[in-house]
Amino acid sequence: MAKAVHTRRERAAFKAACKAGNIPPEAAIEAPIAQRLKVEEFARSFPGIGPVTARKIVEACHIRDGRRVSGLGYMQGPRLVEAIKGCMTAKEDRQ
């Protein structure tokens, strides 16, 4: 039970760091903790990306529902990172 709590806290800290902008998407996707996240959850971990935008990113990158970051193909990972960066930049430009 203690290990599960530790893992959840570690995952929450990782997502908070991503949301704060401390970890860029290209570095975050390589992190071991990110490999266990579902792709939508990973996308929502970045500033300006909510559930609707995350869903659109996943669909645009042709990633199946429920896929984890570790299960992405060699083209899907870079596409996902570029889509996330594009959404983050677009949100910053509007503000």
mmCIF file of N, CA and C in Angstrom:
data_model
loop_
_atom_site.group_PDB
_atom_site.id
_atom_site.type_symbol
_atom_site.label_atom_id
_atom_site.label_comp_id
_atom_site.label_asym_id
_atom_site.label_seq_id
_atom_site.Cartn_x
_atom_site.Cartn_y
_atom_site.Cartn_z
ATOM 1 N N MET A 1 0.820 -1.196 0.000
ATOM 2 C CA MET A 1 0.000 0.000 0.000
ATOM 3 C C MET A 1 0.866 1.262 0.000
ATOM 4 N N ALA A 2 1.940 1.247 0.745
ATOM 5 C CA ALA A 2 2.818 2.411 0.803
ATOM 6 C C ALA A 2 3.453 2.685 -0.559
ATOM 7 N N LYS A 3 3.761 1.622 -1.281
ATOM 8 C CA LYS A 3 4.363 1.791 -2.605
ATOM 9 C C LYS A 3 3.371 2.461 -3.558
ATOM 10 N N ALA A 4 2.102 2.082 -3.468
ATOM 11 C CA ALA A 4 1.072 2.673 -4.323
ATOM 12 C C ALA A 4 0.907 4.163 -4.026
ATOM 13 N N VAL A 5 0.923 4.508 -2.759
ATOM 14 C CA VAL A 5 0.797 5.911 -2.366
ATOM 15 C C VAL A 5 1.998 6.700 -2.885
ATOM 16 N N HIS A 6 3.176 6.130 -2.740
ATOM 17 C CA HIS A 6 4.396 6.786 -3.225
ATOM 18 C C HIS A 6 4.320 7.004 -4.738
ATOM 19 N N THR A 7 3.864 6.007 -5.462
ATOM 20 C CA THR A 7 3.760 6.105 -6.920
ATOM 21 C C THR A 7 2.757 7.179 -7.325
ATOM 22 N N ARG A 8 1.617 7.234 -6.640
ATOM 23 C CA ARG A 8 0.611 8.256 -6.949
ATOM 24 C C ARG A 8 1.147 9.663 -6.685
ATOM 25 N N ARG A 9 1.872 9.811 -5.588
ATOM 26 C CA ARG A 9 2.448 11.123 -5.268
ATOM 27 C C ARG A 9 3.513 11.518 -6.285
ATOM 28 N N GLU A 10 4.309 10.552 -6.697
ATOM 29 C CA GLU A 10 5.341 10.799 -7.703
ATOM 30 C C GLU A 10 4.699 11.236 -9.031
ATOM 31 N N ARG A 11 3.634 10.536 -9.416
ATOM 32 C CA ARG A 11 2.917 10.854 -10.650
ATOM 33 C C ARG A 11 2.279 12.248 -10.559
ATOM 34 N N ALA A 12 1.702 12.568 -9.412
ATOM 35 C CA ALA A 12 1.080 13.880 -9.220
ATOM 36 C C ALA A 12 2.126 14.993 -9.275
ATOM 37 N N ALA A 13 3.291 14.759 -8.690
ATOM 38 C CA ALA A 13 4.366 15.754 -8.725
ATOM 39 C C ALA A 13 4.860 15.965 -10.155
ATOM 40 N N PHE A 14 4.957 14.882 -10.913
ATOM 41 C CA PHE A 14 5.385 14.971 -12.310
ATOM 42 C C PHE A 14 4.386 15.799 -13.116
ATOM 43 N N LYS A 15 3.094 15.504 -12.946
ATOM 44 C CA LYS A 15 2.065 16.226 -13.697
ATOM 45 C C LYS A 15 2.016 17.699 -13.289
ATOM 46 N N ALA A 16 2.227 17.983 -12.006
ATOM 47 C CA ALA A 16 2.239 19.370 -11.538
ATOM 48 C C ALA A 16 3.422 20.132 -12.129
ATOM 49 N N ALA A 17 4.575 19.476 -12.227
ATOM 50 C CA ALA A 17 5.757 20.112 -12.819
ATOM 51 C C ALA A 17 5.527 20.398 -14.301
ATOM 52 N N CYS A 18 4.876 19.479 -14.987
ATOM 53 C CA CYS A 18 4.554 19.698 -16.407
ATOM 54 C C CYS A 18 3.574 20.854 -16.551
ATOM 55 N N LYS A 19 2.546 20.879 -15.710
ATOM 56 C CA LYS A 19 1.513 21.918 -15.766
ATOM 57 C C LYS A 19 2.109 23.293 -15.477
ATOM 58 N N ALA A 20 3.119 23.331 -14.601
ATOM 59 C CA ALA A 20 3.779 24.593 -14.263
ATOM 60 C C ALA A 20 4.732 25.053 -15.361
ATOM 61 N N GLY A 21 5.011 24.171 -16.310
ATOM 62 C CA GLY A 21 5.913 24.526 -17.399
ATOM 63 C C GLY A 21 7.370 24.236 -17.102
ATOM 64 N N ASN A 22 7.646 23.520 -16.015
ATOM 65 C CA ASN A 22 9.026 23.206 -15.639
ATOM 66 C C ASN A 22 9.633 22.089 -16.480
ATOM 67 N N ILE A 23 8.795 21.248 -17.059
ATOM 68 C CA ILE A 23 9.276 20.136 -17.883
ATOM 69 C C ILE A 23 8.657 20.287 -19.274
ATOM 70 N N PRO A 24 9.482 20.465 -20.311
ATOM 71 C CA PRO A 24 8.930 20.577 -21.664
ATOM 72 C C PRO A 24 8.430 19.223 -22.167
ATOM 73 N N PRO A 25 7.493 19.218 -23.109
ATOM 74 C CA PRO A 25 6.919 17.953 -23.595
ATOM 75 C C PRO A 25 7.950 16.977 -24.146
ATOM 76 N N GLU A 26 8.965 17.483 -24.853
ATOM 77 C CA GLU A 26 9.953 16.576 -25.444
ATOM 78 C C GLU A 26 10.792 15.867 -24.380
ATOM 79 N N ALA A 27 11.000 16.499 -23.229
ATOM 80 C CA ALA A 27 11.714 15.842 -22.131
ATOM 81 C C ALA A 27 10.758 14.963 -21.329
ATOM 82 N N ALA A 28 9.529 15.433 -21.169
ATOM 83 C CA ALA A 28 8.553 14.704 -20.356
ATOM 84 C C ALA A 28 8.202 13.350 -20.946
ATOM 85 N N ILE A 29 8.120 13.259 -22.267
ATOM 86 C CA ILE A 29 7.706 12.006 -22.896
ATOM 87 C C ILE A 29 8.749 10.907 -22.691
ATOM 88 N N GLU A 30 9.991 11.291 -22.430
ATOM 89 C CA GLU A 30 11.069 10.326 -22.202
ATOM 90 C C GLU A 30 11.159 9.871 -20.746
ATOM 91 N N ALA A 31 10.493 10.579 -19.841
ATOM 92 C CA ALA A 31 10.579 10.262 -18.415
ATOM 93 C C ALA A 31 9.931 8.915 -18.114
ATOM 94 N N PRO A 32 10.556 8.108 -17.259
ATOM 95 C CA PRO A 32 9.987 6.793 -16.917
ATOM 96 C C PRO A 32 8.578 6.879 -16.325
ATOM 97 N N ILE A 33 8.306 7.915 -15.536
ATOM 98 C CA ILE A 33 6.978 8.048 -14.931
ATOM 99 C C ILE A 33 5.928 8.316 -16.011
ATOM 100 N N ALA A 34 6.312 9.007 -17.085
ATOM 101 C CA ALA A 34 5.373 9.311 -18.169
ATOM 102 C C ALA A 34 5.007 8.066 -18.959
ATOM 103 N N GLN A 35 5.891 7.103 -19.013
ATOM 104 C CA GLN A 35 5.648 5.892 -19.797
ATOM 105 C C GLN A 35 4.420 5.134 -19.311
ATOM 106 N N ARG A 36 4.073 5.287 -18.037
ATOM 107 C CA ARG A 36 2.930 4.565 -17.480
ATOM 108 C C ARG A 36 1.623 5.353 -17.559
ATOM 109 N N LEU A 37 1.693 6.603 -18.009
ATOM 110 C CA LEU A 37 0.486 7.427 -18.124
ATOM 111 C C LEU A 37 -0.247 7.129 -19.427
ATOM 112 N N LYS A 38 -1.560 7.266 -19.388
ATOM 113 C CA LYS A 38 -2.326 7.188 -20.632
ATOM 114 C C LYS A 38 -2.067 8.475 -21.408
ATOM 115 N N VAL A 39 -2.156 8.391 -22.718
ATOM 116 C CA VAL A 39 -1.787 9.514 -23.578
ATOM 117 C C VAL A 39 -2.631 10.751 -23.281
ATOM 118 N N GLU A 40 -3.925 10.579 -23.103
ATOM 119 C CA GLU A 40 -4.786 11.732 -22.798
ATOM 120 C C GLU A 40 -4.395 12.378 -21.480
ATOM 121 N N GLU A 41 -4.116 11.565 -20.482
ATOM 122 C CA GLU A 41 -3.706 12.081 -19.175
ATOM 123 C C GLU A 41 -2.377 12.831 -19.307
ATOM 124 N N PHE A 42 -1.478 12.289 -20.117
ATOM 125 C CA PHE A 42 -0.186 12.939 -20.364
ATOM 126 C C PHE A 42 -0.401 14.305 -21.012
ATOM 127 N N ALA A 43 -1.257 14.373 -22.019
ATOM 128 C CA ALA A 43 -1.512 15.640 -22.715
ATOM 129 C C ALA A 43 -2.139 16.669 -21.775
ATOM 130 N N ARG A 44 -3.055 16.221 -20.911
ATOM 131 C CA ARG A 44 -3.702 17.139 -19.965
ATOM 132 C C ARG A 44 -2.730 17.671 -18.922
ATOM 133 N N SER A 45 -1.548 17.098 -18.825
ATOM 134 C CA SER A 45 -0.565 17.521 -17.829
ATOM 135 C C SER A 45 0.136 18.820 -18.204
ATOM 136 N N PHE A 46 -0.173 19.376 -19.359
ATOM 137 C CA PHE A 46 0.517 20.583 -19.810
ATOM 138 C C PHE A 46 -0.414 21.784 -19.760
ATOM 139 N N PRO A 47 0.159 22.983 -19.553
ATOM 140 C CA PRO A 47 -0.678 24.178 -19.395
ATOM 141 C C PRO A 47 -1.507 24.471 -20.639
ATOM 142 N N GLY A 48 -2.756 24.839 -20.403
ATOM 143 C CA GLY A 48 -3.640 25.216 -21.495
ATOM 144 C C GLY A 48 -4.305 24.056 -22.203
ATOM 145 N N ILE A 49 -4.071 22.831 -21.732
ATOM 146 C CA ILE A 49 -4.669 21.664 -22.378
ATOM 147 C C ILE A 49 -5.606 20.986 -21.386
ATOM 148 N N GLY A 50 -6.889 21.028 -21.711
ATOM 149 C CA GLY A 50 -7.898 20.388 -20.883
ATOM 150 C C GLY A 50 -8.375 19.105 -21.532
ATOM 151 N N PRO A 51 -9.462 18.541 -21.018
ATOM 152 C CA PRO A 51 -9.959 17.267 -21.539
ATOM 153 C C PRO A 51 -10.352 17.303 -23.016
ATOM 154 N N VAL A 52 -10.987 18.385 -23.452
ATOM 155 C CA VAL A 52 -11.442 18.470 -24.843
ATOM 156 C C VAL A 52 -10.249 18.586 -25.787
ATOM 157 N N THR A 53 -9.325 19.460 -25.461
ATOM 158 C CA THR A 53 -8.138 19.637 -26.301
ATOM 159 C C THR A 53 -7.303 18.368 -26.317
ATOM 160 N N ALA A 54 -7.169 17.720 -25.171
ATOM 161 C CA ALA A 54 -6.399 16.470 -25.103
ATOM 162 C C ALA A 54 -7.021 15.417 -26.012
ATOM 163 N N ARG A 55 -8.339 15.319 -26.008
ATOM 164 C CA ARG A 55 -9.035 14.354 -26.864
ATOM 165 C C ARG A 55 -8.769 14.663 -28.344
ATOM 166 N N LYS A 56 -8.811 15.953 -28.700
ATOM 167 C CA LYS A 56 -8.553 16.355 -30.085
ATOM 168 C C LYS A 56 -7.121 16.027 -30.498
ATOM 169 N N ILE A 57 -6.176 16.219 -29.594
ATOM 170 C CA ILE A 57 -4.771 15.903 -29.880
ATOM 171 C C ILE A 57 -4.618 14.415 -30.146
ATOM 172 N N VAL A 58 -5.214 13.597 -29.291
ATOM 173 C CA VAL A 58 -5.113 12.139 -29.438
ATOM 174 C C VAL A 58 -5.708 11.700 -30.777
ATOM 175 N N GLU A 59 -6.853 12.259 -31.128
ATOM 176 C CA GLU A 59 -7.486 11.909 -32.406
ATOM 177 C C GLU A 59 -6.650 12.382 -33.590
ATOM 178 N N ALA A 60 -6.092 13.592 -33.499
ATOM 179 C CA ALA A 60 -5.286 14.134 -34.594
ATOM 180 C C ALA A 60 -4.009 13.325 -34.814
ATOM 181 N N CYS A 61 -3.484 12.747 -33.747
ATOM 182 C CA CYS A 61 -2.255 11.944 -33.845
ATOM 183 C C CYS A 61 -2.553 10.483 -34.168
ATOM 184 N N HIS A 62 -3.822 10.152 -34.366
ATOM 185 C CA HIS A 62 -4.248 8.785 -34.697
ATOM 186 C C HIS A 62 -3.797 7.778 -33.634
ATOM 187 N N ILE A 63 -4.099 8.118 -32.370
ATOM 188 C CA ILE A 63 -3.755 7.246 -31.248
ATOM 189 C C ILE A 63 -5.050 6.664 -30.700
ATOM 190 N N ARG A 64 -5.070 5.354 -30.483
ATOM 191 C CA ARG A 64 -6.267 4.683 -29.970
ATOM 192 C C ARG A 64 -6.547 5.078 -28.525
ATOM 193 N N ASP A 65 -7.830 5.002 -28.156
ATOM 194 C CA ASP A 65 -8.238 5.278 -26.776
ATOM 195 C C ASP A 65 -7.524 4.337 -25.818
ATOM 196 N N GLY A 66 -7.148 4.860 -24.678
ATOM 197 C CA GLY A 66 -6.568 4.025 -23.637
ATOM 198 C C GLY A 66 -5.105 3.678 -23.839
ATOM 199 N N ARG A 67 -4.498 4.147 -24.915
ATOM 200 C CA ARG A 67 -3.084 3.845 -25.183
ATOM 201 C C ARG A 67 -2.211 4.560 -24.155
ATOM 202 N N ARG A 68 -1.200 3.876 -23.691
ATOM 203 C CA ARG A 68 -0.245 4.485 -22.768
ATOM 204 C C ARG A 68 0.920 5.063 -23.570
ATOM 205 N N VAL A 69 1.624 5.987 -22.964
ATOM 206 C CA VAL A 69 2.749 6.637 -23.635
ATOM 207 C C VAL A 69 3.789 5.600 -24.057
ATOM 208 N N SER A 70 3.990 4.582 -23.240
ATOM 209 C CA SER A 70 4.983 3.550 -23.566
ATOM 210 C C SER A 70 4.596 2.750 -24.804
ATOM 211 N N GLY A 71 3.326 2.750 -25.181
ATOM 212 C CA GLY A 71 2.862 1.972 -26.317
ATOM 213 C C GLY A 71 2.777 2.745 -27.623
ATOM 214 N N LEU A 72 3.296 3.967 -27.636
ATOM 215 C CA LEU A 72 3.230 4.770 -28.854
ATOM 216 C C LEU A 72 4.215 4.270 -29.900
ATOM 217 N N GLY A 73 3.820 4.399 -31.157
ATOM 218 C CA GLY A 73 4.691 4.028 -32.266
ATOM 219 C C GLY A 73 5.787 5.068 -32.465
ATOM 220 N N TYR A 74 6.737 4.746 -33.326
ATOM 221 C CA TYR A 74 7.886 5.632 -33.520
ATOM 222 C C TYR A 74 7.511 6.977 -34.143
ATOM 223 N N MET A 75 6.387 7.050 -34.829
ATOM 224 C CA MET A 75 5.931 8.318 -35.399
ATOM 225 C C MET A 75 4.943 9.041 -34.476
ATOM 226 N N GLN A 76 4.239 8.285 -33.648
ATOM 227 C CA GLN A 76 3.210 8.881 -32.799
ATOM 228 C C GLN A 76 3.800 9.752 -31.692
ATOM 229 N N GLY A 77 4.912 9.334 -31.113
ATOM 230 C CA GLY A 77 5.536 10.104 -30.034
ATOM 231 C C GLY A 77 5.906 11.512 -30.474
ATOM 232 N N PRO A 78 6.695 11.645 -31.555
ATOM 233 C CA PRO A 78 7.040 12.993 -32.026
ATOM 234 C C PRO A 78 5.818 13.819 -32.447
ATOM 235 N N ARG A 79 4.817 13.173 -33.053
ATOM 236 C CA ARG A 79 3.591 13.891 -33.434
ATOM 237 C C ARG A 79 2.869 14.418 -32.200
ATOM 238 N N LEU A 80 2.815 13.590 -31.167
ATOM 239 C CA LEU A 80 2.159 13.990 -29.923
ATOM 240 C C LEU A 80 2.868 15.192 -29.310
ATOM 241 N N VAL A 81 4.187 15.143 -29.237
ATOM 242 C CA VAL A 81 4.963 16.250 -28.669
ATOM 243 C C VAL A 81 4.721 17.535 -29.462
ATOM 244 N N GLU A 82 4.758 17.450 -30.779
ATOM 245 C CA GLU A 82 4.536 18.637 -31.618
ATOM 246 C C GLU A 82 3.124 19.188 -31.439
ATOM 247 N N ALA A 83 2.137 18.305 -31.326
ATOM 248 C CA ALA A 83 0.752 18.753 -31.128
ATOM 249 C C ALA A 83 0.597 19.450 -29.780
ATOM 250 N N ILE A 84 1.218 18.903 -28.750
ATOM 251 C CA ILE A 84 1.146 19.518 -27.417
ATOM 252 C C ILE A 84 1.828 20.882 -27.440
ATOM 253 N N LYS A 85 3.012 20.948 -28.034
ATOM 254 C CA LYS A 85 3.728 22.225 -28.114
ATOM 255 C C LYS A 85 2.920 23.249 -28.905
ATOM 256 N N GLY A 86 2.273 22.801 -29.977
ATOM 257 C CA GLY A 86 1.448 23.699 -30.775
ATOM 258 C C GLY A 86 0.277 24.259 -29.989
ATOM 259 N N CYS A 87 -0.365 23.421 -29.201
ATOM 260 C CA CYS A 87 -1.495 23.881 -28.380
ATOM 261 C C CYS A 87 -1.028 24.833 -27.288
ATOM 262 N N MET A 88 0.114 24.525 -26.690
ATOM 263 C CA MET A 88 0.644 25.399 -25.638
ATOM 264 C C MET A 88 0.983 26.771 -26.215
ATOM 265 N N THR A 89 1.580 26.802 -27.400
ATOM 266 C CA THR A 89 1.948 28.056 -28.051
ATOM 267 C C THR A 89 0.704 28.840 -28.452
ATOM 268 N N ALA A 90 -0.289 28.144 -28.984
ATOM 269 C CA ALA A 90 -1.530 28.804 -29.395
ATOM 270 C C ALA A 90 -2.233 29.436 -28.202
ATOM 271 N N LYS A 91 -2.255 28.753 -27.080
ATOM 272 C CA LYS A 91 -2.904 29.290 -25.881
ATOM 273 C C LYS A 91 -2.152 30.520 -25.378
ATOM 274 N N GLU A 92 -0.810 30.484 -25.432
ATOM 275 C CA GLU A 92 -0.014 31.625 -24.978
ATOM 276 C C GLU A 92 -0.227 32.830 -25.888
ATOM 277 N N ASP A 93 -0.360 32.590 -27.195
ATOM 278 C CA ASP A 93 -0.552 33.677 -28.153
ATOM 279 C C ASP A 93 -1.883 34.387 -27.946
ATOM 280 N N ARG A 94 -2.900 33.653 -27.525
ATOM 281 C CA ARG A 94 -4.230 34.239 -27.320
ATOM 282 C C ARG A 94 -4.290 35.095 -26.069
ATOM 283 N N GLN A 95 -3.374 34.882 -25.150
ATOM 284 C CA GLN A 95 -3.443 35.626 -23.880
ATOM 285 C C GLN A 95 -2.699 36.915 -23.936
#
